[in-house]
Short mmCIF file of N, CA and C in Angstrom, two decimals:
data_model
loop_
_atom_site.label_atom_id
_atom_site.label_comp_id
_atom_site.label_asym_id
_atom_site.label_seq_id
_atom_site.Cartn_x
_atom_site.Cartn_y
_atom_site.Cartn_z
N MET A 1 12.74 4.05 10.94
CA MET A 1 11.74 3.02 10.77
C MET A 1 10.83 3.41 9.61
N PHE A 2 10.65 2.50 8.68
CA PHE A 2 9.76 2.70 7.54
C PHE A 2 8.36 2.22 7.91
N ARG A 3 7.35 3.05 7.63
CA ARG A 3 5.97 2.68 7.95
C ARG A 3 5.05 2.99 6.77
N LEU A 4 4.20 2.01 6.45
CA LEU A 4 3.23 2.15 5.38
C LEU A 4 1.86 1.76 5.92
N TRP A 5 0.89 2.67 5.76
CA TRP A 5 -0.48 2.42 6.23
C TRP A 5 -1.27 1.89 5.05
N CYS A 6 -1.81 0.70 5.18
CA CYS A 6 -2.60 0.07 4.13
C CYS A 6 -4.05 -0.01 4.59
N LYS A 7 -4.98 0.41 3.71
CA LYS A 7 -6.39 0.46 4.08
C LYS A 7 -7.25 -0.20 3.01
N ILE A 8 -8.17 -1.04 3.45
CA ILE A 8 -9.18 -1.62 2.56
C ILE A 8 -10.43 -0.76 2.70
N ILE A 9 -10.92 -0.23 1.57
CA ILE A 9 -12.01 0.73 1.62
C ILE A 9 -13.19 0.29 0.76
N THR A 10 -14.39 0.39 1.35
CA THR A 10 -15.65 0.12 0.66
C THR A 10 -16.62 1.25 0.97
N LYS A 11 -17.23 1.79 -0.06
CA LYS A 11 -18.19 2.89 0.09
C LYS A 11 -17.62 4.02 0.95
N ASN A 12 -16.37 4.36 0.68
CA ASN A 12 -15.64 5.45 1.36
C ASN A 12 -15.48 5.25 2.86
N LYS A 13 -15.54 4.01 3.32
CA LYS A 13 -15.31 3.71 4.73
C LYS A 13 -14.20 2.67 4.83
N ILE A 14 -13.33 2.87 5.80
CA ILE A 14 -12.25 1.91 6.03
C ILE A 14 -12.86 0.64 6.62
N GLN A 15 -12.69 -0.46 5.91
CA GLN A 15 -13.18 -1.75 6.39
C GLN A 15 -12.14 -2.46 7.25
N ASP A 16 -10.89 -2.29 6.88
CA ASP A 16 -9.79 -2.89 7.62
C ASP A 16 -8.52 -2.13 7.27
N ASP A 17 -7.57 -2.12 8.18
CA ASP A 17 -6.32 -1.43 7.91
C ASP A 17 -5.21 -2.01 8.77
N LYS A 18 -4.01 -1.65 8.40
CA LYS A 18 -2.83 -2.11 9.15
C LYS A 18 -1.66 -1.20 8.78
N VAL A 19 -0.85 -0.90 9.77
CA VAL A 19 0.41 -0.19 9.53
C VAL A 19 1.51 -1.25 9.50
N VAL A 20 2.20 -1.31 8.39
CA VAL A 20 3.30 -2.26 8.24
C VAL A 20 4.60 -1.50 8.48
N GLU A 21 5.40 -2.03 9.41
CA GLU A 21 6.68 -1.40 9.74
C GLU A 21 7.82 -2.29 9.28
N LEU A 22 8.81 -1.67 8.68
CA LEU A 22 10.01 -2.39 8.27
C LEU A 22 11.23 -1.66 8.83
N ASP A 23 12.16 -2.42 9.34
CA ASP A 23 13.39 -1.85 9.87
C ASP A 23 14.57 -2.50 9.16
N ASN A 24 14.66 -2.24 7.86
CA ASN A 24 15.72 -2.83 7.04
C ASN A 24 16.36 -1.70 6.24
N ASN A 25 17.49 -1.24 6.70
CA ASN A 25 18.15 -0.10 6.06
C ASN A 25 18.89 -0.47 4.77
N THR A 26 18.93 -1.75 4.43
CA THR A 26 19.63 -2.16 3.21
C THR A 26 18.74 -2.00 1.97
N LEU A 27 17.43 -1.86 2.17
CA LEU A 27 16.51 -1.73 1.04
C LEU A 27 16.30 -0.26 0.68
N GLU A 28 16.08 -0.01 -0.61
CA GLU A 28 15.70 1.32 -1.08
C GLU A 28 14.23 1.54 -0.74
N VAL A 29 13.77 2.79 -0.78
CA VAL A 29 12.40 3.13 -0.40
C VAL A 29 11.38 2.36 -1.25
N ASP A 30 11.60 2.30 -2.57
CA ASP A 30 10.63 1.59 -3.41
C ASP A 30 10.60 0.09 -3.09
N GLU A 31 11.72 -0.48 -2.71
CA GLU A 31 11.75 -1.89 -2.30
C GLU A 31 11.00 -2.08 -0.99
N LYS A 32 11.13 -1.11 -0.08
CA LYS A 32 10.41 -1.17 1.19
C LYS A 32 8.90 -1.09 0.96
N ILE A 33 8.48 -0.22 0.04
CA ILE A 33 7.06 -0.07 -0.27
C ILE A 33 6.50 -1.39 -0.79
N HIS A 34 7.18 -1.99 -1.74
CA HIS A 34 6.70 -3.25 -2.32
C HIS A 34 6.73 -4.38 -1.29
N SER A 35 7.73 -4.41 -0.43
CA SER A 35 7.81 -5.43 0.62
C SER A 35 6.68 -5.26 1.63
N ALA A 36 6.41 -4.02 2.03
CA ALA A 36 5.33 -3.76 2.99
C ALA A 36 3.98 -4.10 2.38
N LEU A 37 3.77 -3.77 1.12
CA LEU A 37 2.52 -4.11 0.43
C LEU A 37 2.35 -5.62 0.35
N GLU A 38 3.43 -6.32 0.08
CA GLU A 38 3.39 -7.78 0.02
C GLU A 38 3.03 -8.37 1.38
N ILE A 39 3.59 -7.83 2.45
CA ILE A 39 3.27 -8.30 3.81
C ILE A 39 1.80 -8.08 4.10
N PHE A 40 1.29 -6.89 3.79
CA PHE A 40 -0.13 -6.59 4.02
C PHE A 40 -1.02 -7.56 3.25
N CYS A 41 -0.73 -7.74 1.98
CA CYS A 41 -1.55 -8.64 1.15
C CYS A 41 -1.51 -10.07 1.68
N HIS A 42 -0.36 -10.50 2.14
CA HIS A 42 -0.25 -11.85 2.72
C HIS A 42 -1.11 -11.95 3.98
N ASP A 43 -1.02 -10.95 4.85
CA ASP A 43 -1.76 -10.97 6.11
C ASP A 43 -3.28 -10.95 5.90
N PHE A 44 -3.73 -10.31 4.82
CA PHE A 44 -5.16 -10.21 4.55
C PHE A 44 -5.62 -11.14 3.42
N ASP A 45 -4.78 -12.09 3.07
CA ASP A 45 -5.08 -13.10 2.07
C ASP A 45 -5.54 -12.48 0.75
N LEU A 46 -4.78 -11.50 0.29
CA LEU A 46 -5.04 -10.84 -0.99
C LEU A 46 -3.86 -11.07 -1.91
N GLU A 47 -4.14 -11.10 -3.19
CA GLU A 47 -3.03 -11.10 -4.13
C GLU A 47 -2.46 -9.68 -4.19
N LYS A 48 -1.21 -9.59 -4.55
CA LYS A 48 -0.59 -8.27 -4.68
C LYS A 48 -1.13 -7.61 -5.94
N PRO A 49 -1.59 -6.36 -5.85
CA PRO A 49 -2.15 -5.69 -7.03
C PRO A 49 -1.08 -5.34 -8.06
N MET A 50 -1.54 -5.11 -9.28
CA MET A 50 -0.63 -4.66 -10.34
C MET A 50 -0.25 -3.21 -10.06
N TRP A 51 1.02 -2.92 -10.21
CA TRP A 51 1.54 -1.58 -9.95
C TRP A 51 1.67 -0.86 -11.29
N PHE A 52 0.94 0.27 -11.43
CA PHE A 52 0.97 1.04 -12.66
C PHE A 52 1.79 2.31 -12.46
N GLU A 53 2.09 2.98 -13.56
CA GLU A 53 2.84 4.23 -13.51
C GLU A 53 2.12 5.28 -12.66
N LYS A 54 0.78 5.26 -12.69
CA LYS A 54 0.00 6.23 -11.90
C LYS A 54 0.27 6.04 -10.40
N ASN A 55 0.52 4.80 -9.97
CA ASN A 55 0.82 4.55 -8.56
C ASN A 55 2.15 5.18 -8.16
N THR A 56 3.14 5.04 -9.01
CA THR A 56 4.45 5.65 -8.75
C THR A 56 4.33 7.17 -8.70
N LYS A 57 3.59 7.74 -9.65
CA LYS A 57 3.41 9.19 -9.73
C LYS A 57 2.68 9.72 -8.49
N GLU A 58 1.55 9.08 -8.13
CA GLU A 58 0.78 9.52 -6.96
C GLU A 58 1.60 9.43 -5.68
N LEU A 59 2.31 8.33 -5.51
CA LEU A 59 3.11 8.14 -4.30
C LEU A 59 4.20 9.21 -4.20
N GLY A 60 4.80 9.56 -5.32
CA GLY A 60 5.82 10.60 -5.32
C GLY A 60 5.27 11.99 -5.04
N GLN A 61 4.04 12.25 -5.51
CA GLN A 61 3.46 13.58 -5.35
C GLN A 61 2.77 13.78 -4.00
N ILE A 62 1.97 12.80 -3.58
CA ILE A 62 1.15 13.01 -2.38
C ILE A 62 1.33 11.93 -1.31
N SER A 63 2.34 11.08 -1.48
CA SER A 63 2.69 10.03 -0.51
C SER A 63 1.57 9.03 -0.26
N LYS A 64 0.66 8.89 -1.25
CA LYS A 64 -0.35 7.84 -1.15
C LYS A 64 -0.81 7.47 -2.55
N THR A 65 -1.35 6.27 -2.67
CA THR A 65 -1.90 5.80 -3.94
C THR A 65 -2.94 4.74 -3.65
N SER A 66 -3.76 4.46 -4.65
CA SER A 66 -4.80 3.45 -4.45
C SER A 66 -4.78 2.45 -5.60
N PHE A 67 -5.30 1.28 -5.29
CA PHE A 67 -5.38 0.18 -6.25
C PHE A 67 -6.85 -0.19 -6.39
N ARG A 68 -7.41 0.03 -7.57
CA ARG A 68 -8.81 -0.26 -7.84
C ARG A 68 -8.98 -1.74 -8.18
N LYS A 69 -10.22 -2.16 -8.27
CA LYS A 69 -10.54 -3.57 -8.54
C LYS A 69 -9.87 -4.09 -9.81
N ASP A 70 -9.73 -3.23 -10.81
CA ASP A 70 -9.15 -3.69 -12.08
C ASP A 70 -7.63 -3.92 -12.00
N GLN A 71 -7.02 -3.59 -10.86
CA GLN A 71 -5.60 -3.84 -10.68
C GLN A 71 -5.33 -5.18 -9.98
N PHE A 72 -6.40 -5.90 -9.70
CA PHE A 72 -6.29 -7.23 -9.11
C PHE A 72 -6.74 -8.25 -10.15
N ILE A 73 -6.02 -9.33 -10.29
CA ILE A 73 -6.40 -10.36 -11.24
C ILE A 73 -7.63 -11.11 -10.73
N GLU A 74 -7.63 -11.45 -9.46
CA GLU A 74 -8.78 -12.10 -8.84
C GLU A 74 -9.78 -11.04 -8.40
N SER A 75 -11.04 -11.43 -8.27
CA SER A 75 -12.04 -10.46 -7.81
C SER A 75 -11.82 -10.18 -6.32
N VAL A 76 -12.11 -8.95 -5.93
CA VAL A 76 -11.97 -8.53 -4.54
C VAL A 76 -13.32 -8.03 -4.04
N TRP A 77 -13.52 -8.08 -2.75
CA TRP A 77 -14.81 -7.72 -2.15
C TRP A 77 -14.90 -6.24 -1.77
N PHE A 78 -13.82 -5.49 -1.93
CA PHE A 78 -13.79 -4.08 -1.53
C PHE A 78 -13.70 -3.20 -2.77
N ASP A 79 -13.87 -1.88 -2.58
CA ASP A 79 -13.82 -0.94 -3.70
C ASP A 79 -12.38 -0.64 -4.12
N TYR A 80 -11.52 -0.40 -3.13
CA TYR A 80 -10.11 -0.17 -3.44
C TYR A 80 -9.22 -0.35 -2.22
N LEU A 81 -7.95 -0.52 -2.49
CA LEU A 81 -6.91 -0.64 -1.47
C LEU A 81 -6.07 0.62 -1.57
N GLU A 82 -5.91 1.31 -0.45
CA GLU A 82 -5.11 2.54 -0.44
C GLU A 82 -3.90 2.34 0.45
N ILE A 83 -2.75 2.84 -0.02
CA ILE A 83 -1.55 2.81 0.81
C ILE A 83 -1.07 4.25 1.01
N VAL A 84 -0.62 4.52 2.22
CA VAL A 84 -0.14 5.85 2.58
C VAL A 84 1.25 5.70 3.20
N LEU A 85 2.20 6.43 2.67
CA LEU A 85 3.56 6.43 3.19
C LEU A 85 3.59 7.33 4.42
N ILE A 86 3.71 6.72 5.60
CA ILE A 86 3.73 7.48 6.85
C ILE A 86 5.13 7.98 7.14
N ASP A 87 6.10 7.10 6.99
CA ASP A 87 7.49 7.43 7.28
C ASP A 87 8.36 6.64 6.33
N ASP A 88 9.18 7.33 5.56
CA ASP A 88 10.00 6.63 4.57
C ASP A 88 11.31 6.10 5.15
N GLY A 89 11.51 6.29 6.45
CA GLY A 89 12.69 5.73 7.09
C GLY A 89 13.95 6.55 6.92
N LYS A 90 13.85 7.67 6.21
CA LYS A 90 15.04 8.53 6.04
C LYS A 90 15.23 9.38 7.28
N LYS A 91 16.46 9.57 7.64
CA LYS A 91 16.79 10.42 8.79
C LYS A 91 16.55 11.87 8.40
N LYS A 92 15.94 12.59 9.30
CA LYS A 92 15.68 14.01 9.08
C LYS A 92 16.81 14.83 9.72
N ALA A 93 17.23 15.88 9.04
CA ALA A 93 18.34 16.71 9.54
C ALA A 93 17.85 17.71 10.56
#
């Protein structure tokens, strides 16, 4: 099971969050991440943020990344959106 924890943060406090679970083994991990982020944004009536190279790098290094206000085309009411990869859905040996 793939799980991604998405958090809306203002003044270093979690304002809202949700764990998005996907059970689709046909998708690659990066496709699952983008699908889960899209589900979260839909559920919280947010546009999907722009994905930069720094997001890919951070996610690969520390399994989390954040999206600042400048990564959204529309204005947002929070300081940033953070996503944390809880489980990438890969079977452990």
